[in-house]
Amino acid sequence: YIASLTYNSTESNTFPKKGTQFKINYELLTSNFAKLYNQAPAHILSYKFKHYVRITNSVHLIPQIDGRIIFKNFKETPIPFLNYVGGNEDGRYSEQQLSMPGIKFNEIAQNSVLKLSADLRYNIGRGHYAELGASYLLNKDKFRDMIQSKGDWSMKAKYSYNAIFGPISVTYAICSKYWDNTVYIGIGHYF
């Protein structure tokens, strides 16, 4: 069972200059309409808030908060519904995946995930963009324990060109979890 509320006031899907994106999603996960494999069902809450702040005509600040909470014992949650983090795009490998530049692949996260991030994007001109970003990820089994936990951070530098067939981008990132350099290359729109 799913209930979802979505709001999007941005003027563009590719490189918005103003507006807000908001989404909150609640899922009740069952296997027989009442229970989840003869146990209590799983309650899942996911949320995302992203806002585009114009500093000048060419510079925009993009703060974002997103996360996902599974209200169930970690060992009792089926693997396809667990939280995942990693990569450069939300939802690339699984619908519930939160991007975390610097973590190369999709990794299983604990039941409560909260990510705070901010990007500073500069429009160089004629469809060329440069972007610097930072993210901080808290990841714990219980939401109430996240405040006391030590999180992971990542930094990224990105260049993009808004081509006719979709954006072309190159992203360099590093994450405190592995201290490994990663490079992402993207061509075209993301489906």
CSV table of C-alpha atoms in Angstrom, one decimal:
chain,number,residue,atom,x,y,z
A,1,TYR,CA,0.0,0.0,0.0
A,2,ILE,CA,1.4,3.4,-1.0
A,3,ALA,CA,0.5,7.0,-0.3
A,4,SER,CA,2.5,9.7,-1.9
A,5,LEU,CA,2.5,13.5,-2.1
A,6,THR,CA,4.6,15.3,-4.7
A,7,TYR,CA,5.2,19.0,-5.4
A,8,ASN,CA,7.4,20.5,-8.1
A,9,SER,CA,7.5,24.2,-8.9
A,10,THR,CA,10.7,24.2,-11.0
A,11,GLU,CA,10.7,25.6,-14.5
A,12,SER,CA,13.0,23.0,-16.0
A,13,ASN,CA,13.8,19.3,-15.4
A,14,THR,CA,17.4,19.5,-16.5
A,15,PHE,CA,19.0,22.7,-15.0
A,16,PRO,CA,16.3,24.5,-12.9
A,17,LYS,CA,17.0,28.0,-11.8
A,18,LYS,CA,14.2,28.5,-9.3
A,19,GLY,CA,11.5,26.5,-7.5
A,20,THR,CA,11.1,23.7,-5.0
A,21,GLN,CA,10.8,20.0,-5.2
A,22,PHE,CA,9.1,18.1,-2.4
A,23,LYS,CA,8.1,14.5,-2.1
A,24,ILE,CA,6.9,12.4,0.8
A,25,ASN,CA,6.0,8.7,0.4
A,26,TYR,CA,4.5,6.2,2.9
A,27,GLU,CA,4.5,2.5,2.2
A,28,LEU,CA,2.9,-0.4,4.1
A,29,LEU,CA,4.7,-3.5,3.0
A,30,THR,CA,2.8,-6.8,3.2
A,31,SER,CA,3.0,-10.2,1.5
A,32,ASN,CA,-0.6,-11.3,2.0
A,33,PHE,CA,-2.5,-8.0,2.4
A,34,ALA,CA,-2.1,-8.1,6.2
A,35,LYS,CA,1.3,-9.5,7.3
A,36,LEU,CA,4.8,-9.6,5.9
A,37,TYR,CA,5.8,-13.3,5.8
A,38,ASN,CA,3.7,-14.1,8.9
A,39,GLN,CA,5.1,-11.2,10.8
A,40,ALA,CA,4.1,-7.6,11.4
A,41,PRO,CA,4.1,-5.5,8.1
A,42,ALA,CA,6.9,-3.0,7.4
A,43,HIS,CA,6.1,0.7,7.5
A,44,ILE,CA,8.4,2.8,5.3
A,45,LEU,CA,8.6,6.6,5.1
A,46,SER,CA,10.7,8.4,2.5
A,47,TYR,CA,11.1,12.1,2.0
A,48,LYS,CA,12.9,14.6,-0.2
A,49,PHE,CA,13.1,18.4,-0.2
A,50,LYS,CA,15.2,20.4,-2.7
A,51,HIS,CA,15.1,24.1,-3.2
A,52,TYR,CA,16.8,26.3,-5.9
A,53,VAL,CA,18.1,29.7,-4.5
A,54,ARG,CA,19.2,32.3,-7.0
A,55,ILE,CA,22.3,34.1,-5.8
A,56,THR,CA,23.1,35.9,-9.1
A,57,ASN,CA,21.8,35.3,-12.6
A,58,SER,CA,24.5,32.7,-13.1
A,59,VAL,CA,25.0,31.3,-9.6
A,60,HIS,CA,22.5,29.1,-7.7
A,61,LEU,CA,22.6,27.4,-4.3
A,62,ILE,CA,20.7,24.1,-4.2
A,63,PRO,CA,20.2,22.7,-0.6
A,64,GLN,CA,18.6,19.3,-0.3
A,65,ILE,CA,17.4,17.0,2.5
A,66,ASP,CA,16.3,13.4,1.8
A,67,GLY,CA,16.1,10.1,3.6
A,68,ARG,CA,14.2,6.9,4.2
A,69,ILE,CA,13.1,5.2,7.4
A,70,ILE,CA,12.0,1.6,7.7
A,71,PHE,CA,10.0,0.9,10.8
A,72,LYS,CA,10.9,-2.8,11.2
A,73,ASN,CA,13.7,-5.0,12.4
A,74,PHE,CA,16.6,-4.8,9.9
A,75,LYS,CA,16.9,-8.6,9.7
A,76,GLU,CA,13.2,-9.1,9.0
A,77,THR,CA,13.0,-6.6,6.0
A,78,PRO,CA,13.2,-8.3,2.6
A,79,ILE,CA,16.4,-7.4,0.7
A,80,PRO,CA,14.6,-5.7,-2.3
A,81,PHE,CA,13.0,-3.2,0.2
A,82,LEU,CA,16.1,-2.2,2.2
A,83,ASN,CA,17.7,1.2,2.0
A,84,TYR,CA,20.6,1.7,-0.5
A,85,VAL,CA,23.1,4.5,-0.9
A,86,GLY,CA,25.7,5.2,-3.5
A,87,GLY,CA,26.3,6.5,-7.0
A,88,ASN,CA,25.6,9.8,-8.6
A,89,GLU,CA,21.9,9.6,-9.2
A,90,ASP,CA,19.0,8.8,-6.9
A,91,GLY,CA,17.1,5.7,-7.9
A,92,ARG,CA,19.6,4.4,-10.5
A,93,TYR,CA,20.0,0.8,-9.2
A,94,SER,CA,16.8,0.6,-7.1
A,95,GLU,CA,13.9,3.0,-6.5
A,96,GLN,CA,14.8,3.6,-2.9
A,97,GLN,CA,18.5,4.3,-3.6
A,98,LEU,CA,19.9,7.7,-2.3
A,99,SER,CA,22.8,9.1,-4.2
A,100,MET,CA,26.1,9.6,-2.4
A,101,PRO,CA,28.9,10.7,-4.7
A,102,GLY,CA,32.1,8.9,-3.9
A,103,ILE,CA,30.4,5.6,-3.0
A,104,LYS,CA,30.8,3.8,-6.3
A,105,PHE,CA,28.1,1.2,-6.2
A,106,ASN,CA,24.7,0.6,-4.6
A,107,GLU,CA,25.4,-0.4,-0.9
A,108,ILE,CA,22.9,-1.7,1.6
A,109,ALA,CA,22.3,0.9,4.3
A,110,GLN,CA,20.6,0.6,7.7
A,111,ASN,CA,17.0,1.2,8.4
A,112,SER,CA,17.2,5.0,9.0
A,113,VAL,CA,19.1,7.1,6.4
A,114,LEU,CA,19.3,10.9,6.3
A,115,LYS,CA,21.3,12.9,3.8
A,116,LEU,CA,21.9,16.6,3.9
A,117,SER,CA,23.5,18.1,0.8
A,118,ALA,CA,24.2,21.5,-0.9
A,119,ASP,CA,25.4,22.2,-4.4
A,120,LEU,CA,26.7,25.5,-5.8
A,121,ARG,CA,26.0,25.7,-9.6
A,122,TYR,CA,27.5,28.2,-11.9
A,123,ASN,CA,26.2,28.8,-15.4
A,124,ILE,CA,29.4,29.4,-17.4
A,125,GLY,CA,27.3,30.3,-20.5
A,126,ARG,CA,25.5,28.7,-23.5
A,127,GLY,CA,24.6,25.5,-21.7
A,128,HIS,CA,27.8,25.0,-19.8
A,129,TYR,CA,27.6,24.5,-16.1
A,130,ALA,CA,30.2,24.0,-13.3
A,131,GLU,CA,29.1,22.6,-9.9
A,132,LEU,CA,30.6,22.0,-6.5
A,133,GLY,CA,28.7,20.0,-3.9
A,134,ALA,CA,29.0,18.5,-0.5
A,135,SER,CA,26.8,15.8,1.2
A,136,TYR,CA,26.6,14.4,4.7
A,137,LEU,CA,25.0,11.0,5.4
A,138,LEU,CA,23.7,9.7,8.7
A,139,ASN,CA,22.9,6.0,8.7
A,140,LYS,CA,21.6,4.1,11.7
A,141,ASP,CA,19.2,1.2,12.5
A,142,LYS,CA,17.0,3.5,14.6
A,143,PHE,CA,16.1,7.1,13.7
A,144,ARG,CA,16.5,8.3,17.3
A,145,ASP,CA,20.2,7.1,17.3
A,146,MET,CA,21.2,9.1,14.3
A,147,ILE,CA,21.9,12.3,16.2
A,148,GLN,CA,24.7,10.6,18.2
A,149,SER,CA,26.1,8.8,15.2
A,150,LYS,CA,29.2,9.7,13.2
A,151,GLY,CA,28.2,10.2,9.5
A,152,ASP,CA,30.0,10.0,6.2
A,153,TRP,CA,30.6,13.1,4.0
A,154,SER,CA,31.4,13.4,0.3
A,155,MET,CA,32.5,16.2,-2.0
A,156,LYS,CA,32.0,16.5,-5.7
A,157,ALA,CA,33.1,18.7,-8.6
A,158,LYS,CA,31.0,18.5,-11.8
A,159,TYR,CA,31.0,19.9,-15.3
A,160,SER,CA,27.8,19.6,-17.5
A,161,TYR,CA,26.8,20.6,-21.0
A,162,ASN,CA,23.1,20.8,-21.9
A,163,ALA,CA,23.2,19.2,-25.3
A,164,ILE,CA,20.2,18.8,-27.7
A,165,PHE,CA,19.8,15.1,-26.8
A,166,GLY,CA,20.2,15.6,-23.1
A,167,PRO,CA,22.9,16.7,-20.6
A,168,ILE,CA,26.5,15.4,-20.8
A,169,SER,CA,28.3,15.5,-17.5
A,170,VAL,CA,31.6,14.5,-15.8
A,171,THR,CA,31.7,14.3,-12.0
A,172,TYR,CA,34.7,13.8,-9.8
A,173,ALA,CA,33.9,12.7,-6.2
A,174,ILE,CA,35.5,11.5,-3.0
A,175,CYS,CA,33.8,10.1,0.1
A,176,SER,CA,35.1,9.8,3.7
A,177,LYS,CA,33.9,6.1,3.8
A,178,TYR,CA,36.5,4.8,1.4
A,179,TRP,CA,38.8,7.7,0.6
A,180,ASP,CA,38.8,6.6,-3.0
A,181,ASN,CA,38.5,8.9,-6.1
A,182,THR,CA,35.5,8.2,-8.3
A,183,VAL,CA,34.6,9.6,-11.7
A,184,TYR,CA,31.1,9.4,-13.2
A,185,ILE,CA,30.3,10.1,-16.8
A,186,GLY,CA,26.7,10.7,-17.9
A,187,ILE,CA,25.3,11.1,-21.4
A,188,GLY,CA,21.6,11.9,-22.1
A,189,HIS,CA,18.5,12.1,-20.0
A,190,TYR,CA,18.2,9.7,-17.1
A,191,PHE,CA,15.1,7.4,-17.1
